[in-house]
Every structure is written in structure tokens, then in C-alpha cells.
């Protein structure tokens, strides 16, 4: 309908078809179309379809676990179920990694999209730590007035959460988290378990392949949390010690925070464009060698930083197997020794 005007007391009134959301939702529609296009492009990969299928199973398991947490009134089971939510974030990170591998540099992202997976790892670990703080806060409130915990589905919920977490840890190839686990520093839980494992390996040397040098932190937190829930079930069932659930929830939260903290620090340092500490010695050697080149007088404002996990880049190419020297943003020297 074409717009018309009719005279009134206050002036002219516009008549016709009004589209209140027409000009305002164009950007939103374009964004949704872009996301749908990228998803169609990504679904051509069998790995992406498998990850999405695992994510659907994970969502169903999380829904069931949260229902059991409500029926049992167990804070420890809730803290352990948060690991399944973290697994969902890890699957999303693996999906982002697959998408990043198919993308190239653009005018907006001249270095490519590798930092997206770094941001995904950092966000996932930070959300896991925030969830731990939430559980600790709720546990402190429960210490004042401890409610009754129904242990009927406590062990079943612990078993389901354990199997889901172990399955998602070892069934999906997650290059981003695998790199962070290997490159980041050990958590306090890994260090204590490593000390205990050394004693076992002296008695049974064959266990060194499994327990040393350090256990996967995601598998370790799964075993530790399941053990805490089993002890909680025994104390409540045999001695009616309801406060054991609260203490177990705090222990699981502290272990989760200690496990995620080193990975969050490692990915956060990459986002802050800091120089990796393990290459500082070789970078100094590069600077000394570069200073002997003809025409090089001095270095000013040199900046060494990691673009993504294990990659140093500059606008003219990739150097994942060496060191690149930046002087005012320009690559002037490369050192061809493998450092990653």
C-alpha cells in the first residue's frame, strides 16, 4: 500500500503499510545468513558433523544431570556436572578450530582467524572458573544451614558425568586444548599426583608410561571428582553426614579452578601479545646475530609475540618452525632453528 496523508487537527497523518522492524533488522538478518552459510560450509566436513552429534549427546546428558542435581539436592553433583558443561564449550572450541583452518587472511583480519581459537580457550577456562566460584559461594551458604541430600541417584549421576567427561576428552580431537595442555604449566593437582606417581612407578616401572610425566588434567579432574562423590555417598549413607556433600562440592570446585587456571593464564598471555618465556633466550641470540648484519645499527621497539598457539606470523608468510625478528612491525631477520 502506498503511503497517503490525511489532514487532522495536529497536522498530517501518514497512512499505509508500516514496517517497524524492516530497516533495523537488516544487519541482524545478514549476520544470521552469514552464520548459516558458514555452518553449511562447515557441515561438509565429517569431523564437524561428528562434533555436532557429540554436542547434541552432551546437551542431553547435561539436562539429565541437572535434573538429578535438583532431585538429589546435591551441591557436589552440581559441581561435578559443570564439567559436562565445560565439555560442551570444548566441543565448540574444536568446531571453531575446524572453521579457522578453512579460513584465510582478509582485509579485516590480515593475520587470519587463528586468534579466535585462543579466545575460545580463554573464555571456556574463565567460565569454568566462574562456575567454581559460584559453587563455592553456594557451599558457604549451605554451611550455615545444611539441607538434606538424597543419595538415591548420587552414584548414578557421578557415573554418568564421569563417562561423559572421559568420552568427550578422548573421543574428539581438539588441537587447541591439546596444545594448551602440553604447553601450559602444571596445575597443583597434577604436581601432587606426579609426586605420588613417582613412588608407584619405582615399585611398578610399567606404570611410568601411564602416570608420567604428568596425567591429562581433564582426566585427572574426572577421577578426583568421582572419588569425592563416592566418598560423599558412603559418608551420607553410612553415617548420615550431610555436610560431606558441601565439603565435596568445595573440593571439586577448588580442583576445577586449579586445573583451569594455568590454561587460562597461558591463553591470556597470548591474547595480551606477550613474548613467550621459553623462547626469550633464543630471541636474544637472534638479536645478537642480527646486530652483526651489514647496515643494521640498532634495534628499537622490537616486539615478539605469538599470534596463536605455537605460531609466529608476519604479513608476508608463516614461520611456525623458527623465530621472526620484528622491528617496527617489519620482519628483518629470521632464525631457522626449530623452537616449537
C-alpha positions as CSV (number, residue, x, y, z in Angstrom):
1,X,0.0,0.0,0.0
2,X,1.3,3.4,-0.9
3,X,1.5,5.9,1.9
4,X,-1.0,8.7,2.0
5,X,-1.5,11.8,4.1
6,X,-4.8,13.0,5.7
7,X,-5.3,16.3,7.3
8,X,-6.1,16.4,11.0
9,X,-6.1,18.8,13.9
10,X,-2.5,18.2,14.6
11,X,-1.3,18.2,11.0
12,X,-0.8,15.4,8.5
13,X,-1.0,11.7,9.5
14,X,0.8,9.1,7.4
15,X,-1.3,6.1,6.2
16,X,-0.1,2.9,4.6
17,X,1.9,-0.2,5.4
18,X,4.4,0.3,8.3
19,X,7.5,-1.9,8.6
20,X,8.7,-1.2,12.2
21,X,11.5,-3.8,12.0
22,X,12.4,-3.5,8.3
23,X,15.3,-1.2,8.3
24,X,16.6,-2.1,11.7
25,X,16.9,-5.9,11.4
26,X,18.8,-5.9,8.1
27,X,22.2,-6.2,9.8
28,X,20.8,-9.0,12.0
29,X,19.5,-10.9,9.0
30,X,22.7,-10.5,7.2
31,X,24.6,-11.8,10.3
32,X,22.3,-14.8,10.5
33,X,22.7,-15.5,6.8
34,X,26.4,-15.4,7.2
35,X,26.3,-17.8,10.1
36,X,24.0,-20.2,8.2
37,X,26.3,-20.0,5.2
38,X,29.4,-20.8,7.3
39,X,27.6,-23.6,9.0
40,X,26.6,-25.1,5.7
41,X,30.2,-24.8,4.5
42,X,31.5,-26.4,7.8
43,X,29.0,-29.3,7.7
44,X,30.7,-30.6,4.6
45,X,33.4,-31.9,7.0
46,X,32.8,-35.3,8.6
47,X,34.7,-34.1,11.7
48,X,32.3,-31.2,12.1
49,X,29.2,-33.4,11.8
50,X,30.7,-35.8,14.4
51,X,31.4,-32.9,16.8
52,X,27.9,-31.6,16.4
53,X,26.5,-35.0,17.1
54,X,28.6,-35.3,20.2
55,X,27.5,-31.9,21.3
56,X,23.8,-33.0,21.0
57,X,24.5,-36.0,23.2
58,X,26.3,-33.8,25.7
59,X,23.4,-31.4,25.9
60,X,21.0,-34.3,26.6
61,X,23.3,-35.6,29.3
62,X,23.7,-32.1,30.9
63,X,19.9,-31.8,31.0
64,X,19.6,-35.1,32.7
65,X,22.4,-34.4,35.2
66,X,20.9,-31.0,36.1
67,X,17.5,-32.7,36.8
68,X,19.2,-35.3,39.1
69,X,21.1,-32.5,40.8
70,X,17.7,-30.9,41.6
71,X,16.2,-34.1,42.8
72,X,19.1,-35.2,45.0
73,X,19.7,-31.6,46.2
74,X,23.4,-32.4,46.0
75,X,25.8,-29.5,45.5
76,X,28.7,-31.9,44.9
77,X,26.9,-33.5,42.0
78,X,26.2,-30.0,40.6
79,X,29.9,-29.0,40.8
80,X,30.8,-32.2,39.0
81,X,28.1,-31.8,36.4
82,X,29.7,-28.4,35.5
83,X,32.5,-30.4,33.9
84,X,29.9,-31.7,31.3
85,X,29.0,-28.1,30.5
86,X,32.7,-27.3,30.1
87,X,32.9,-30.3,27.7
88,X,30.3,-28.6,25.6
89,X,32.5,-25.5,25.4
90,X,35.4,-27.6,24.4
91,X,33.4,-29.1,21.6
92,X,32.5,-25.6,20.5
93,X,36.3,-24.8,20.5
94,X,37.0,-27.8,18.4
95,X,34.4,-26.7,15.9
96,X,35.9,-23.2,15.8
97,X,39.3,-24.8,15.2
98,X,37.9,-26.6,12.1
99,X,36.4,-23.4,10.9
100,X,39.6,-21.4,11.4
101,X,41.6,-24.0,9.3
102,X,39.3,-23.3,6.4
103,X,39.7,-19.5,6.5
104,X,42.3,-17.3,5.0
105,X,43.5,-13.8,5.8
106,X,41.1,-11.0,4.9
107,X,41.2,-7.2,4.8
108,X,39.8,-7.0,8.4
109,X,41.8,-10.0,9.8
110,X,45.1,-9.7,7.9
111,X,46.8,-12.4,10.1
112,X,43.9,-14.8,9.7
113,X,41.4,-16.1,12.3
114,X,43.8,-18.2,14.5
115,X,43.2,-15.9,17.5
116,X,39.6,-17.0,17.5
117,X,40.5,-20.4,19.0
118,X,42.8,-18.7,21.5
119,X,39.9,-16.6,22.6
120,X,37.6,-19.6,22.7
121,X,40.0,-21.5,25.0
122,X,40.4,-18.5,27.3
123,X,36.7,-17.9,27.5
124,X,36.0,-21.6,28.3
125,X,38.5,-21.8,31.1
126,X,37.4,-18.5,32.6
127,X,33.7,-19.6,32.5
128,X,34.7,-22.8,34.3
129,X,36.5,-20.8,37.0
130,X,33.5,-18.5,37.4
131,X,31.3,-21.6,37.8
132,X,33.7,-22.8,40.5
133,X,33.3,-19.5,42.4
134,X,29.6,-19.9,42.2
135,X,29.7,-23.4,43.7
136,X,32.0,-22.2,46.5
137,X,29.6,-19.3,47.3
138,X,26.6,-21.7,47.4
139,X,28.6,-24.1,49.6
140,X,29.5,-21.4,52.1
141,X,25.8,-20.6,52.4
142,X,25.0,-24.3,52.9
143,X,27.4,-24.5,55.8
144,X,25.1,-22.2,57.8
145,X,22.0,-24.3,57.2
146,X,22.8,-27.7,55.7
147,X,19.8,-29.2,53.8
148,X,19.2,-32.9,53.4
149,X,20.8,-34.7,50.5
150,X,19.1,-37.6,48.8
151,X,21.7,-40.1,47.8
152,X,19.5,-42.3,45.7
153,X,20.9,-41.0,42.3
154,X,24.1,-39.6,43.6
155,X,26.3,-42.5,42.4
156,X,24.4,-42.9,39.1
157,X,24.8,-39.2,38.4
158,X,28.5,-39.4,39.2
159,X,28.9,-42.4,36.9
160,X,27.1,-40.6,34.0
161,X,29.1,-37.4,34.4
162,X,32.3,-39.3,34.6
163,X,31.6,-41.4,31.5
164,X,30.5,-38.3,29.5
165,X,33.6,-36.3,30.5
166,X,36.0,-39.1,29.7
167,X,34.3,-39.8,26.4
168,X,34.4,-36.2,25.4
169,X,38.0,-35.9,26.4
170,X,39.4,-38.8,24.4
171,X,36.9,-39.2,21.5
172,X,37.2,-35.7,20.0
173,X,40.5,-34.4,18.6
174,X,40.8,-30.9,20.0
175,X,44.0,-29.3,18.7
176,X,43.6,-26.1,20.6
177,X,43.1,-27.6,24.1
178,X,45.7,-30.3,23.4
179,X,48.3,-27.7,22.7
180,X,47.3,-25.7,25.8
181,X,47.5,-28.8,28.0
182,X,51.0,-29.6,26.7
183,X,52.4,-26.0,26.7
184,X,50.9,-24.6,29.9
185,X,52.4,-25.1,33.3
186,X,51.2,-28.0,35.5
187,X,48.4,-27.5,38.0
188,X,48.9,-28.1,41.7
189,X,46.7,-31.2,41.4
190,X,49.0,-32.6,38.6
191,X,52.1,-31.8,40.6
192,X,50.9,-33.6,43.7
193,X,49.7,-36.6,41.6
194,X,53.0,-36.7,39.8
195,X,54.9,-36.9,43.1
196,X,52.7,-39.8,44.2
197,X,53.0,-41.5,40.8
198,X,56.8,-41.4,41.0
199,X,56.6,-43.6,44.1
200,X,54.3,-46.1,42.4
201,X,56.5,-46.1,39.3
202,X,59.5,-47.1,41.4
203,X,57.6,-50.2,42.6
204,X,55.9,-50.9,39.2
205,X,58.1,-49.4,36.4
206,X,55.5,-50.3,33.8
207,X,53.1,-47.6,35.1
208,X,55.5,-44.8,34.0
209,X,54.0,-44.7,30.5
210,X,50.6,-44.1,32.0
211,X,51.3,-41.9,35.0
212,X,54.4,-39.9,34.0
213,X,55.5,-37.2,33.2
214,X,52.0,-35.9,34.1
215,X,48.4,-37.1,33.7
216,X,45.9,-35.3,31.4
217,X,44.3,-32.6,33.6
218,X,40.8,-33.3,32.3
219,X,41.0,-37.0,33.0
220,X,42.6,-36.2,36.4
221,X,39.8,-33.9,37.5
222,X,37.3,-36.5,36.3
223,X,38.8,-39.2,38.6
224,X,39.2,-36.8,41.5
225,X,35.7,-35.6,41.3
226,X,34.2,-39.1,41.0
227,X,36.2,-40.2,44.0
228,X,34.9,-37.2,46.0
229,X,31.4,-38.1,45.1
230,X,31.9,-41.8,46.1
231,X,33.2,-40.8,49.5
232,X,30.3,-38.4,49.9
233,X,27.8,-41.2,49.2
234,X,29.5,-43.5,51.7
235,X,29.5,-40.9,54.5
236,X,25.9,-39.9,53.9
237,X,24.6,-43.5,53.5
238,X,26.5,-45.0,56.5
239,X,26.9,-42.1,58.9
240,X,24.2,-39.6,57.7
241,X,26.9,-36.9,57.5
242,X,25.1,-34.4,55.2
243,X,27.9,-31.8,55.4
244,X,30.1,-34.2,53.4
245,X,28.2,-33.1,50.2
246,X,29.1,-29.4,50.9
247,X,32.7,-30.2,51.6
248,X,33.0,-32.4,48.5
249,X,31.5,-29.6,46.4
250,X,34.1,-27.2,47.6
251,X,36.9,-29.7,46.9
252,X,35.7,-30.3,43.4
253,X,35.4,-26.5,42.8
254,X,38.9,-25.9,44.1
255,X,40.3,-28.7,41.9
256,X,38.4,-27.3,38.9
257,X,39.8,-23.8,39.5
258,X,43.3,-25.1,40.0
259,X,43.1,-27.1,36.8
260,X,41.7,-24.3,34.6
261,X,43.9,-21.5,36.0
262,X,47.2,-22.4,34.2
263,X,45.4,-22.8,30.9
264,X,43.6,-19.5,31.3
265,X,47.0,-17.8,32.1
266,X,48.7,-19.4,29.0
267,X,45.9,-18.4,26.6
268,X,45.5,-14.9,28.2
269,X,49.2,-14.2,27.8
270,X,48.9,-14.9,24.1
271,X,45.9,-12.6,23.8
272,X,48.0,-9.9,25.6
273,X,50.7,-10.3,22.9
274,X,53.4,-11.1,25.4
275,X,56.7,-12.7,24.5
276,X,56.8,-16.5,25.2
277,X,59.2,-17.1,28.1
278,X,60.6,-20.3,26.6
279,X,62.0,-18.5,23.5
280,X,63.5,-15.4,25.2
281,X,67.0,-17.0,25.2
282,X,66.9,-17.8,21.5
283,X,65.4,-14.4,20.7
284,X,68.3,-12.7,22.4
285,X,70.6,-14.8,20.3
286,X,68.8,-13.7,17.2
287,X,69.1,-10.1,18.2
288,X,72.9,-10.5,18.7
289,X,73.2,-12.3,15.3
290,X,71.1,-9.7,13.6
291,X,73.1,-6.8,15.0
292,X,76.2,-8.1,13.1
293,X,74.4,-7.9,9.7
294,X,75.6,-5.2,7.4
295,X,73.6,-2.0,7.6
296,X,72.0,-2.8,11.0
297,X,72.8,-0.1,13.6
298,X,70.4,-0.7,16.4
299,X,67.0,-2.1,17.3
300,X,64.1,0.0,18.5
301,X,60.6,-1.0,19.6
302,X,61.1,-4.7,18.7
303,X,58.1,-6.7,19.6
304,X,57.9,-10.5,19.7
305,X,54.5,-12.1,20.2
306,X,52.6,-15.2,19.4
307,X,49.7,-14.9,17.1
308,X,48.1,-18.2,18.0
309,X,49.1,-21.5,19.5
310,X,52.7,-22.1,18.5
311,X,52.7,-19.7,15.6
312,X,54.7,-16.5,14.9
313,X,53.5,-14.7,11.8
314,X,54.1,-11.6,9.8
315,X,52.1,-10.2,6.8
316,X,54.3,-12.0,4.2
317,X,54.2,-15.6,5.4
318,X,54.1,-18.0,8.2
319,X,57.0,-19.1,10.5
320,X,55.8,-22.0,12.6
321,X,59.3,-23.5,12.7
322,X,61.5,-20.6,13.5
323,X,61.9,-17.1,15.0
324,X,61.0,-13.9,13.2
325,X,62.5,-10.6,14.2
326,X,60.2,-7.7,14.1
327,X,61.5,-4.1,14.1
328,X,58.7,-1.5,14.0
329,X,56.4,-4.2,12.6
330,X,58.8,-5.2,9.8
331,X,60.4,-8.6,9.6
332,X,64.2,-8.1,9.1
333,X,65.7,-11.3,10.3
334,X,64.6,-15.0,10.7
335,X,66.3,-17.7,12.7
336,X,65.7,-21.1,11.2
337,X,66.1,-23.3,14.3
338,X,63.1,-25.2,15.3
339,X,61.6,-23.9,18.6
340,X,58.1,-25.2,18.6
